[in-house]
mmCIF file of C-alpha atoms in Angstrom:
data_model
loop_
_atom_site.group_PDB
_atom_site.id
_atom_site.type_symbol
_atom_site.label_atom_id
_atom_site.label_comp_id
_atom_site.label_asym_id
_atom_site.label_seq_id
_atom_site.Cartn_x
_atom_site.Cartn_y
_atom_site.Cartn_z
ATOM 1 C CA UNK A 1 -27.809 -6.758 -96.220
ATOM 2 C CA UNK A 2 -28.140 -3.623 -93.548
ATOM 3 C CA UNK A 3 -31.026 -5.506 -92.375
ATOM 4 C CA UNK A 4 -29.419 -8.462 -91.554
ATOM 5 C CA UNK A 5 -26.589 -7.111 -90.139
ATOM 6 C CA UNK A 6 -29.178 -5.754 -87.649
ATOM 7 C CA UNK A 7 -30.766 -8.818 -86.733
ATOM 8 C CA UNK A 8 -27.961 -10.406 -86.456
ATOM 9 C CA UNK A 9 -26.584 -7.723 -83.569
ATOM 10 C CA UNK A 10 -29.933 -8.881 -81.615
ATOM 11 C CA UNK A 11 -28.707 -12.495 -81.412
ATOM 12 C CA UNK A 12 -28.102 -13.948 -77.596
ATOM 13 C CA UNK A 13 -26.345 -17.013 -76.398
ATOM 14 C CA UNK A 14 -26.933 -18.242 -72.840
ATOM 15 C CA UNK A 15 -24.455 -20.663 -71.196
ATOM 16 C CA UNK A 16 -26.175 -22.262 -68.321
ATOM 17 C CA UNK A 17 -24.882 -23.991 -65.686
ATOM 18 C CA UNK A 18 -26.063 -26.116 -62.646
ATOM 19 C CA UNK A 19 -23.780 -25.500 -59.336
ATOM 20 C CA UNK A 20 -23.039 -27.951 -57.435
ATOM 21 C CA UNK A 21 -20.135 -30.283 -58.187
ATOM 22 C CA UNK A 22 -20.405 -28.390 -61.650
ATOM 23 C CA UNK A 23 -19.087 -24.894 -60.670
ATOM 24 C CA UNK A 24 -18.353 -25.735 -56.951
ATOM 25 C CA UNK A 25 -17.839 -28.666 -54.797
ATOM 26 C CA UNK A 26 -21.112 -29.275 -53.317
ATOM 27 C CA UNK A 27 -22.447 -26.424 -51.299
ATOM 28 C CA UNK A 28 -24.790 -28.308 -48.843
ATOM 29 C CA UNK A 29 -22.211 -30.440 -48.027
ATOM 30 C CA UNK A 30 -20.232 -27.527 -47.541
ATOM 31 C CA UNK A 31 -22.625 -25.465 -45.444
ATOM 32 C CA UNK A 32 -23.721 -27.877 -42.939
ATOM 33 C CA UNK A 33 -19.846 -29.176 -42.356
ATOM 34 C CA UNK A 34 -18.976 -25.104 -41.699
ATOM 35 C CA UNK A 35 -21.981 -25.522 -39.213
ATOM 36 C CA UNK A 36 -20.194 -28.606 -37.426
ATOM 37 C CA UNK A 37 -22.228 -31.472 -38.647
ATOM 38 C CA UNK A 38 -20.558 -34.546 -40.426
ATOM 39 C CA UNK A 39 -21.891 -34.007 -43.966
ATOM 40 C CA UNK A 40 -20.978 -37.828 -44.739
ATOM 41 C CA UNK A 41 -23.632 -39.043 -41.766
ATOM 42 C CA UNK A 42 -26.077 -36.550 -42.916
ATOM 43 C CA UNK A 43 -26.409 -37.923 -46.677
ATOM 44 C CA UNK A 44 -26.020 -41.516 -45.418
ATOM 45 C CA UNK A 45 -28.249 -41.203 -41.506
ATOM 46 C CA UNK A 46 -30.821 -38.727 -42.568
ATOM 47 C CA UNK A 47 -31.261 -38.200 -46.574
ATOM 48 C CA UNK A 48 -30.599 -41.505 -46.863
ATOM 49 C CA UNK A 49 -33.394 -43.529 -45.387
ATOM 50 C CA UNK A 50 -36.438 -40.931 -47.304
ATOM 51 C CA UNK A 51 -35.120 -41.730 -50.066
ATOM 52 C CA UNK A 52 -35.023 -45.504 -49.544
ATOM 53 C CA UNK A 53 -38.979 -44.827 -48.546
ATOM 54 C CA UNK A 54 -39.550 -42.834 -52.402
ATOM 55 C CA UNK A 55 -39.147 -39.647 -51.201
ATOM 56 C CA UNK A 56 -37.517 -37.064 -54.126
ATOM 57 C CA UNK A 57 -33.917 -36.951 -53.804
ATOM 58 C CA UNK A 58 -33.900 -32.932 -53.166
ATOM 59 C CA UNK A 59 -37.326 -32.859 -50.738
ATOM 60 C CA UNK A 60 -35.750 -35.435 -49.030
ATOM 61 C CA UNK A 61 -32.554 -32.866 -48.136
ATOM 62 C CA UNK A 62 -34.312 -30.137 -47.488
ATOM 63 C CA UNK A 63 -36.798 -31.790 -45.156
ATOM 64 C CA UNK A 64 -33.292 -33.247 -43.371
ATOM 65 C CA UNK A 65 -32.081 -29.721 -43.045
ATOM 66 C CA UNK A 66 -35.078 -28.170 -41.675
ATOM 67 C CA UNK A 67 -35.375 -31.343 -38.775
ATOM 68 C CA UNK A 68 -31.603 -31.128 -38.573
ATOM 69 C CA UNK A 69 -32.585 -27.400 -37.784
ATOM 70 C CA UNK A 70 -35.438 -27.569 -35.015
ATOM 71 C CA UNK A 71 -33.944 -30.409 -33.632
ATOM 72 C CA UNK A 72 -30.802 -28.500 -32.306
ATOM 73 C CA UNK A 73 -30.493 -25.071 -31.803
ATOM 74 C CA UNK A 74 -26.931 -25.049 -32.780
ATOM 75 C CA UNK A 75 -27.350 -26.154 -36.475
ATOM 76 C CA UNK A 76 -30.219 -23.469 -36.592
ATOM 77 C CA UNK A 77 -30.657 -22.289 -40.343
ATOM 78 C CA UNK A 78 -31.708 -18.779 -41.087
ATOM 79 C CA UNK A 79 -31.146 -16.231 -43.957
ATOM 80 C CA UNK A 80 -28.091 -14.600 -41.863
ATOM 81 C CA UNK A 81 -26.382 -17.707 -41.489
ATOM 82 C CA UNK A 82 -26.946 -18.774 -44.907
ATOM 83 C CA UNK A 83 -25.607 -15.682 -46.338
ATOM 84 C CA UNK A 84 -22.463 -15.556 -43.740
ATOM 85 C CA UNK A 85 -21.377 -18.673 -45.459
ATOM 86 C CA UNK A 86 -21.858 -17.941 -48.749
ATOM 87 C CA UNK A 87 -18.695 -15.280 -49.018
ATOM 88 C CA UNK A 88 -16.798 -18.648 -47.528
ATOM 89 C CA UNK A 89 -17.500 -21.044 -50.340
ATOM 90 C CA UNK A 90 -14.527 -22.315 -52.501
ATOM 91 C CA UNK A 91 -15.202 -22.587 -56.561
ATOM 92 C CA UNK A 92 -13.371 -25.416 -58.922
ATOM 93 C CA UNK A 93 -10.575 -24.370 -60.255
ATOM 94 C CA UNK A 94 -10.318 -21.374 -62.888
ATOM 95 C CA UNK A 95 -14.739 -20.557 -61.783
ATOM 96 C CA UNK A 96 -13.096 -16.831 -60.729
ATOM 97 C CA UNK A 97 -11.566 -15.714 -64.394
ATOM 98 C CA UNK A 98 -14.011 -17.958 -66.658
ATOM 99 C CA UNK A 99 -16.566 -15.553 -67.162
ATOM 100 C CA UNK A 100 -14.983 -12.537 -67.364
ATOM 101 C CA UNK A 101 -12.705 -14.458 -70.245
ATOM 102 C CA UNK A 102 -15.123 -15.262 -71.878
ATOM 103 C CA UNK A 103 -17.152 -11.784 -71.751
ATOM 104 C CA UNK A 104 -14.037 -10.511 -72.944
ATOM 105 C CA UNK A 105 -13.496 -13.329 -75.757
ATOM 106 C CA UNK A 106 -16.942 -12.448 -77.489
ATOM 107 C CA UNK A 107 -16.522 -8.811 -77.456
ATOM 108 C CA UNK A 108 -13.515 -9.486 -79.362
ATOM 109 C CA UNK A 109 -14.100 -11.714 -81.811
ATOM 110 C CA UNK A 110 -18.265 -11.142 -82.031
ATOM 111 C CA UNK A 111 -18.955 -7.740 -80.943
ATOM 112 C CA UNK A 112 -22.627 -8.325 -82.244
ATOM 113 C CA UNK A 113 -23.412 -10.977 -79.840
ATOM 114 C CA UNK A 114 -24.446 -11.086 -76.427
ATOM 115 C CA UNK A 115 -23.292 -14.335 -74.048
ATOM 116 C CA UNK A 116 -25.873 -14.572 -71.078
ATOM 117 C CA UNK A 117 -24.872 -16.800 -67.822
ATOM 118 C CA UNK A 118 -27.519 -18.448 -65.969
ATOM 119 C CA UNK A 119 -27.550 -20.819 -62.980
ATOM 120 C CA UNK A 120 -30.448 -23.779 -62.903
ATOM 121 C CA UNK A 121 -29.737 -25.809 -59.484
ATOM 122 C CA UNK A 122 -30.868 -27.683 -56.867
ATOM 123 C CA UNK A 123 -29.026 -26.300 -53.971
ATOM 124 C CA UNK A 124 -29.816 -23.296 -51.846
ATOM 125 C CA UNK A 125 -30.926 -20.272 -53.464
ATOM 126 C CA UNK A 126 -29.553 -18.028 -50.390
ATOM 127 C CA UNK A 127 -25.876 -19.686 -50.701
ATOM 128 C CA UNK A 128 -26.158 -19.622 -54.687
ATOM 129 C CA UNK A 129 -27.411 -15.590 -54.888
ATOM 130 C CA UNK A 130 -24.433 -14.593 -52.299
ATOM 131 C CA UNK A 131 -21.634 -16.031 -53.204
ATOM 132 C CA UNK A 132 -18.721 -14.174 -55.625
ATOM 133 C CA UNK A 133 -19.114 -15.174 -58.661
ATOM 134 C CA UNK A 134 -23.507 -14.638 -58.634
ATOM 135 C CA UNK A 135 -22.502 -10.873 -60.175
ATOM 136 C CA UNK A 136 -21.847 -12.775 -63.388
ATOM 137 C CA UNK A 137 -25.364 -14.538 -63.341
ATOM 138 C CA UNK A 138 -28.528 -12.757 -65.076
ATOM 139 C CA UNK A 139 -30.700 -15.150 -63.170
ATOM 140 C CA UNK A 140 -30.136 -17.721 -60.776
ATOM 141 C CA UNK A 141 -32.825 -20.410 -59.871
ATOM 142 C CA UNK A 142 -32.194 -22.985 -57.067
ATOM 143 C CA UNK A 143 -34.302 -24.191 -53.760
ATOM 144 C CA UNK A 144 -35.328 -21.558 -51.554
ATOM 145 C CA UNK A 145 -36.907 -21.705 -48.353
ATOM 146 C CA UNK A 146 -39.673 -19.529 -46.397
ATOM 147 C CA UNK A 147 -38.636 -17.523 -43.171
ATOM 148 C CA UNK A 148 -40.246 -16.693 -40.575
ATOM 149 C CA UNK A 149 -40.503 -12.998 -39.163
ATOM 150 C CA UNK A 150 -37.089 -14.391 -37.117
ATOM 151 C CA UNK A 151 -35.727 -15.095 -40.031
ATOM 152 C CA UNK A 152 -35.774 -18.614 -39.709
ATOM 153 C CA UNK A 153 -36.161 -21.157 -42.185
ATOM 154 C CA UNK A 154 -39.587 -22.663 -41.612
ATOM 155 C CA UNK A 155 -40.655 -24.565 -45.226
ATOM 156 C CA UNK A 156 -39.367 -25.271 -48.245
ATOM 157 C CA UNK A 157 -41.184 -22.246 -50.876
ATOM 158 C CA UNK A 158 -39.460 -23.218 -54.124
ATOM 159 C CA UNK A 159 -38.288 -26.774 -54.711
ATOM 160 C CA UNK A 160 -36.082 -27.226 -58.241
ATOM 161 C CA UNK A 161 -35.810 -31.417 -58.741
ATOM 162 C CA UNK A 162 -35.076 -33.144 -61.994
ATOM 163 C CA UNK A 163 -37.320 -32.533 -64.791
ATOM 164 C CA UNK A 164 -38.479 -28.827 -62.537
ATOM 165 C CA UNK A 165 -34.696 -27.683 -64.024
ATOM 166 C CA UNK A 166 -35.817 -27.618 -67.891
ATOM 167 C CA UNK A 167 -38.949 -25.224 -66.841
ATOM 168 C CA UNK A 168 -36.491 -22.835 -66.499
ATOM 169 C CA UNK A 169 -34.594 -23.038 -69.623
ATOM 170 C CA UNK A 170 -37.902 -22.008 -71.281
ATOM 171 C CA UNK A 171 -38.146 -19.158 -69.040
ATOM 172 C CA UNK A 172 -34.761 -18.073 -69.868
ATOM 173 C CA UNK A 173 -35.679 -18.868 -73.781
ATOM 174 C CA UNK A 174 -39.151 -17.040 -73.165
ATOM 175 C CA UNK A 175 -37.235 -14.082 -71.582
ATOM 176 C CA UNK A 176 -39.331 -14.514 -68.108
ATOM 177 C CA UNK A 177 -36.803 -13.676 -65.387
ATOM 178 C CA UNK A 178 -37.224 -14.831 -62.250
ATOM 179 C CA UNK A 179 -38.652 -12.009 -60.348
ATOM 180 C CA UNK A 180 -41.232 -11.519 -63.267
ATOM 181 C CA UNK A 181 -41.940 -15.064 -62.358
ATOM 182 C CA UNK A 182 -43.037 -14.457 -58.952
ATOM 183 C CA UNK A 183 -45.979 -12.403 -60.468
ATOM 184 C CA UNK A 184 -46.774 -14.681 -63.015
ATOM 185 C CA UNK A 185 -46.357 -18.428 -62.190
ATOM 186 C CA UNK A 186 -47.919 -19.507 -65.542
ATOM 187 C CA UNK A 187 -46.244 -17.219 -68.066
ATOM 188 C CA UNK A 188 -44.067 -20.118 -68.923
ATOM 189 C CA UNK A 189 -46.575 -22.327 -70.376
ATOM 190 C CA UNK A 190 -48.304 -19.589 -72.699
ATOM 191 C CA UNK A 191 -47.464 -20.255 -76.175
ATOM 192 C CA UNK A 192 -45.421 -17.682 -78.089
ATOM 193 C CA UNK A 193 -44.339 -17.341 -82.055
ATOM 194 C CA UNK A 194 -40.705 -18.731 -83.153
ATOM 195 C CA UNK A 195 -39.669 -14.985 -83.400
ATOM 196 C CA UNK A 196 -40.894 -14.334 -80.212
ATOM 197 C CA UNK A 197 -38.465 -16.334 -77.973
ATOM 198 C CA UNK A 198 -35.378 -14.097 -77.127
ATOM 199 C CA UNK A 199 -33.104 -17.175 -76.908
ATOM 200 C CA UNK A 200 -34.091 -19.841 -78.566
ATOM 201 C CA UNK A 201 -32.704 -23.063 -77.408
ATOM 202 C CA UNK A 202 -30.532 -24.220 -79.692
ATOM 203 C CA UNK A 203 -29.048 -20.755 -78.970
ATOM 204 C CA UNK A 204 -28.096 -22.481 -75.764
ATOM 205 C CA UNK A 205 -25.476 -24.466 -73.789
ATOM 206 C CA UNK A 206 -25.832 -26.549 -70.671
ATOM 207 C CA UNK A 207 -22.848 -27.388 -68.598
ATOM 208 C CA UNK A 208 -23.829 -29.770 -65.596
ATOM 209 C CA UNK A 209 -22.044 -33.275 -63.845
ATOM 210 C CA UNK A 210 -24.871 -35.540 -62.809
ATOM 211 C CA UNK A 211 -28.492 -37.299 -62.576
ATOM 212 C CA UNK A 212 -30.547 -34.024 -61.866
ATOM 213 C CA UNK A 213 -28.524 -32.345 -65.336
ATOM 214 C CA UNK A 214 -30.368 -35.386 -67.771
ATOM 215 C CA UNK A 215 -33.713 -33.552 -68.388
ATOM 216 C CA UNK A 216 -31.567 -30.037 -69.623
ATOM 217 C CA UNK A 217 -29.255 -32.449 -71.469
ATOM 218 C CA UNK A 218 -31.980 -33.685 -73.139
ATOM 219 C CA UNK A 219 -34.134 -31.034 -74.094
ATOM 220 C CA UNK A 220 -30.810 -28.958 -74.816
ATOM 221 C CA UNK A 221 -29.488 -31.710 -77.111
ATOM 222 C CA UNK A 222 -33.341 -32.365 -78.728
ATOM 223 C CA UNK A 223 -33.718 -28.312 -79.915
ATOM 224 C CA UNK A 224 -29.846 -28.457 -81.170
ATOM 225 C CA UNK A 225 -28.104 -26.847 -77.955
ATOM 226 C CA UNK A 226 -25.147 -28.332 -76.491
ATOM 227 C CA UNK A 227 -24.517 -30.131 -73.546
ATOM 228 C CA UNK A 228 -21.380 -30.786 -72.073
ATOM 229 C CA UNK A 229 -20.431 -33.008 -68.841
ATOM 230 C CA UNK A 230 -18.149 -32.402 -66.350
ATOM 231 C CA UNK A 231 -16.595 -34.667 -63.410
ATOM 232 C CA UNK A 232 -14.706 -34.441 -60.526
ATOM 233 C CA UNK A 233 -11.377 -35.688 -61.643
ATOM 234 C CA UNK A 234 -10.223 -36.246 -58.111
ATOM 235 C CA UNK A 235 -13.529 -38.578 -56.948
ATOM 236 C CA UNK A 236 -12.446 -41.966 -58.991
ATOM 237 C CA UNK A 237 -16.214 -43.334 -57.690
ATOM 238 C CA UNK A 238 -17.894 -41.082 -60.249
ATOM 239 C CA UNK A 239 -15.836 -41.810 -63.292
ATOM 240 C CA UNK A 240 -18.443 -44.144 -64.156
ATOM 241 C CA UNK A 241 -21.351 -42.339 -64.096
ATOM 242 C CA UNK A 242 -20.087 -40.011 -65.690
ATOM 243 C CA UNK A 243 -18.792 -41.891 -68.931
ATOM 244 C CA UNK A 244 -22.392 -43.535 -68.692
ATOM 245 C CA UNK A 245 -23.650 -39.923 -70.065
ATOM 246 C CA UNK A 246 -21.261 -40.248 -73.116
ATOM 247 C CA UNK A 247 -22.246 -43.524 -73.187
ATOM 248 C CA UNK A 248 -25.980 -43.293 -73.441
ATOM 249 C CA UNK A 249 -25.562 -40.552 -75.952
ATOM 250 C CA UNK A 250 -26.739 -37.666 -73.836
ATOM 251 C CA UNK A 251 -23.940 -34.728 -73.964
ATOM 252 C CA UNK A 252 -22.104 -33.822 -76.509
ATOM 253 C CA UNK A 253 -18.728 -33.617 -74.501
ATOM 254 C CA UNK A 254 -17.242 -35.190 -70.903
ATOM 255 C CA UNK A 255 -14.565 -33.153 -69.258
ATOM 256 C CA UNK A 256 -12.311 -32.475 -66.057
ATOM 257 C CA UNK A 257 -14.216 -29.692 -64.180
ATOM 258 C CA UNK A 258 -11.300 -27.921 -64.610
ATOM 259 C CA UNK A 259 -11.797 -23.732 -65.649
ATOM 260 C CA UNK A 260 -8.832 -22.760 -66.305
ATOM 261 C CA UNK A 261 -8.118 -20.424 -68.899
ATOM 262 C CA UNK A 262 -6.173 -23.098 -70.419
ATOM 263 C CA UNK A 263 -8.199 -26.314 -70.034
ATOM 264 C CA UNK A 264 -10.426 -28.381 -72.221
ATOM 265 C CA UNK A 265 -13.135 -27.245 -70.668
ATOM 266 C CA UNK A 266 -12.717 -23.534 -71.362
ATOM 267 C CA UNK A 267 -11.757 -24.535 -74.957
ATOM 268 C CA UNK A 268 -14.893 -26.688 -75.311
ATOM 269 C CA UNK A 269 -16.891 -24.043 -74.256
ATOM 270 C CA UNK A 270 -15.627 -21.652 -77.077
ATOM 271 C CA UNK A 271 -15.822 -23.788 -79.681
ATOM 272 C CA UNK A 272 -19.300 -24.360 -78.427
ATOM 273 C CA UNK A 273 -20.096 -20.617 -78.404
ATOM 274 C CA UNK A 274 -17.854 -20.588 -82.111
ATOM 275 C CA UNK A 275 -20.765 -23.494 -83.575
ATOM 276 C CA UNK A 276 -23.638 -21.366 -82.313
ATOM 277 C CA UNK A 277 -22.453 -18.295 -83.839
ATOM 278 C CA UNK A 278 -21.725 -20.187 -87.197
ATOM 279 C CA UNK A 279 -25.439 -21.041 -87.058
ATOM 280 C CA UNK A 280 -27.113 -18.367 -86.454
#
């Protein structure tokens, strides 16, 4: 009995999370409007049109931002200015107390388990690592881009599209952080023994609101994680897609991306951590 008692102290949930329009409005947007360019023209004028040719959805933005970049000195993006707006961006509602509530939540009521936050996105690493709430985050992966000895963004060096998001919820469930990453590109693919994994996935929940979330929904839902959906409530135009993912049977719940302490959200998230912990 001793002995399970210990084992069971060892156990670790992660709660993973993409960013944009799932923690935060959408930080690109964001960015390049602080920088004085009409985020609306940029999407439609310049993202648009390589898409319309088959280029990937998140290539196709950064490519925009680094031409939007050496095109006009003005909209120049380095690591300074990246960084500089970071401390600016605003969070959805209730982002600022969530974790710490629900830190505090396990401690009470599971003392013997450890909750783990993680961010999987495909917006910019530099605005993602500096903003307030990355303290909470044991690991963060997003896009990041290589500088030159300026300090100007030159190339994209790390690009994290659709099905490149679930690669990293083996790393987490492998226990391969990102910096031990950098040294090891391939460590994710090497095989490793059911008791070797420290998370295993169904250990695991994935909180995200669109297209780029489907692959971690899926391979979430397959191992017997949890996903759970979240929308805009304010943006009627995405009410659709977003009942599409209920519809097509890929998350487990749809809600307001509303954090409050108070919200269904929050409350869907414990009872999410509560049927984990009943499993395990």
């Amino acid at each position: 009995m001793l002995l399970n008692k210990k084992v069971f102290r060892m156990q670790k949930i992660a709660l993973v999370f993409d960013f944009d329009d799932t923690l935060a409005p959408d930080s690109t947007s964001a960015f390049i409007e602080w920088m004085g360019v009409d985020a609306q023209d940029f999407w439609e004028n310049q993202v648009g049109p390589l898409c319309h040719d088959s280029w990937d959805p998140v290539p196709a933005y950064l490519y925009s931002l680094l031409r939007l970049s050496n095109e006009n000195e003005k909209y120049r993006i380095t690591r300074q200015r990246l960084e500089e707006f970071a401390s600016y961006l605003k969070f959805n509602k209730g982002v600022m107390k969530i974790f710490p509530f629900l830190l505090n939540n396990i401690a009470i009521h599971h003392p013997e388990i450890s909750l783990e936050f993680y961010i999987i996105s495909s917006g910019i690493g530099d605005i993602i690592r500096n903003c307030r709430i990355q303290k909470f985050f044991r690991d963060i992966w997003a896009c990041d881009f290589h500088y030159n000895e300026e300090g100007l963004a030159v190339f994209p060096k790390n690009i994290v599209s659709f099905t490149d998001k679930t690669r990293y919820l083996f790393q987490i469930s492998k226990g391969i952080s990102r910096e031990a990453s950098k040294a090891d590109h391939y460590a994710v693919n090497r095989r490793v023994s059911s008791n070797e994994y420290r998370i295993p996935l169904q250990n695991m929940i994935f909180v995200g609101d669109g297209l780029t979330d489907v692959p971690c929904f899926s391979v979430i839902r397959r191992h017997g994680g949890i996903a759970i959906g979240v929308y805009d409530k304010h943006r009627r135009e995405r009410w659709a897609k977003a009942w599409n993912f209920l519809e097509e049977d890929r998350i487990d719940n749809l809600l307001s991306a509303d954090y409050s302490l108070d919200s269904d959200l929050t409350r869907s998230m414990l009872m999410a951590i509560e049927s984990i912990v009943a499993k395990m």
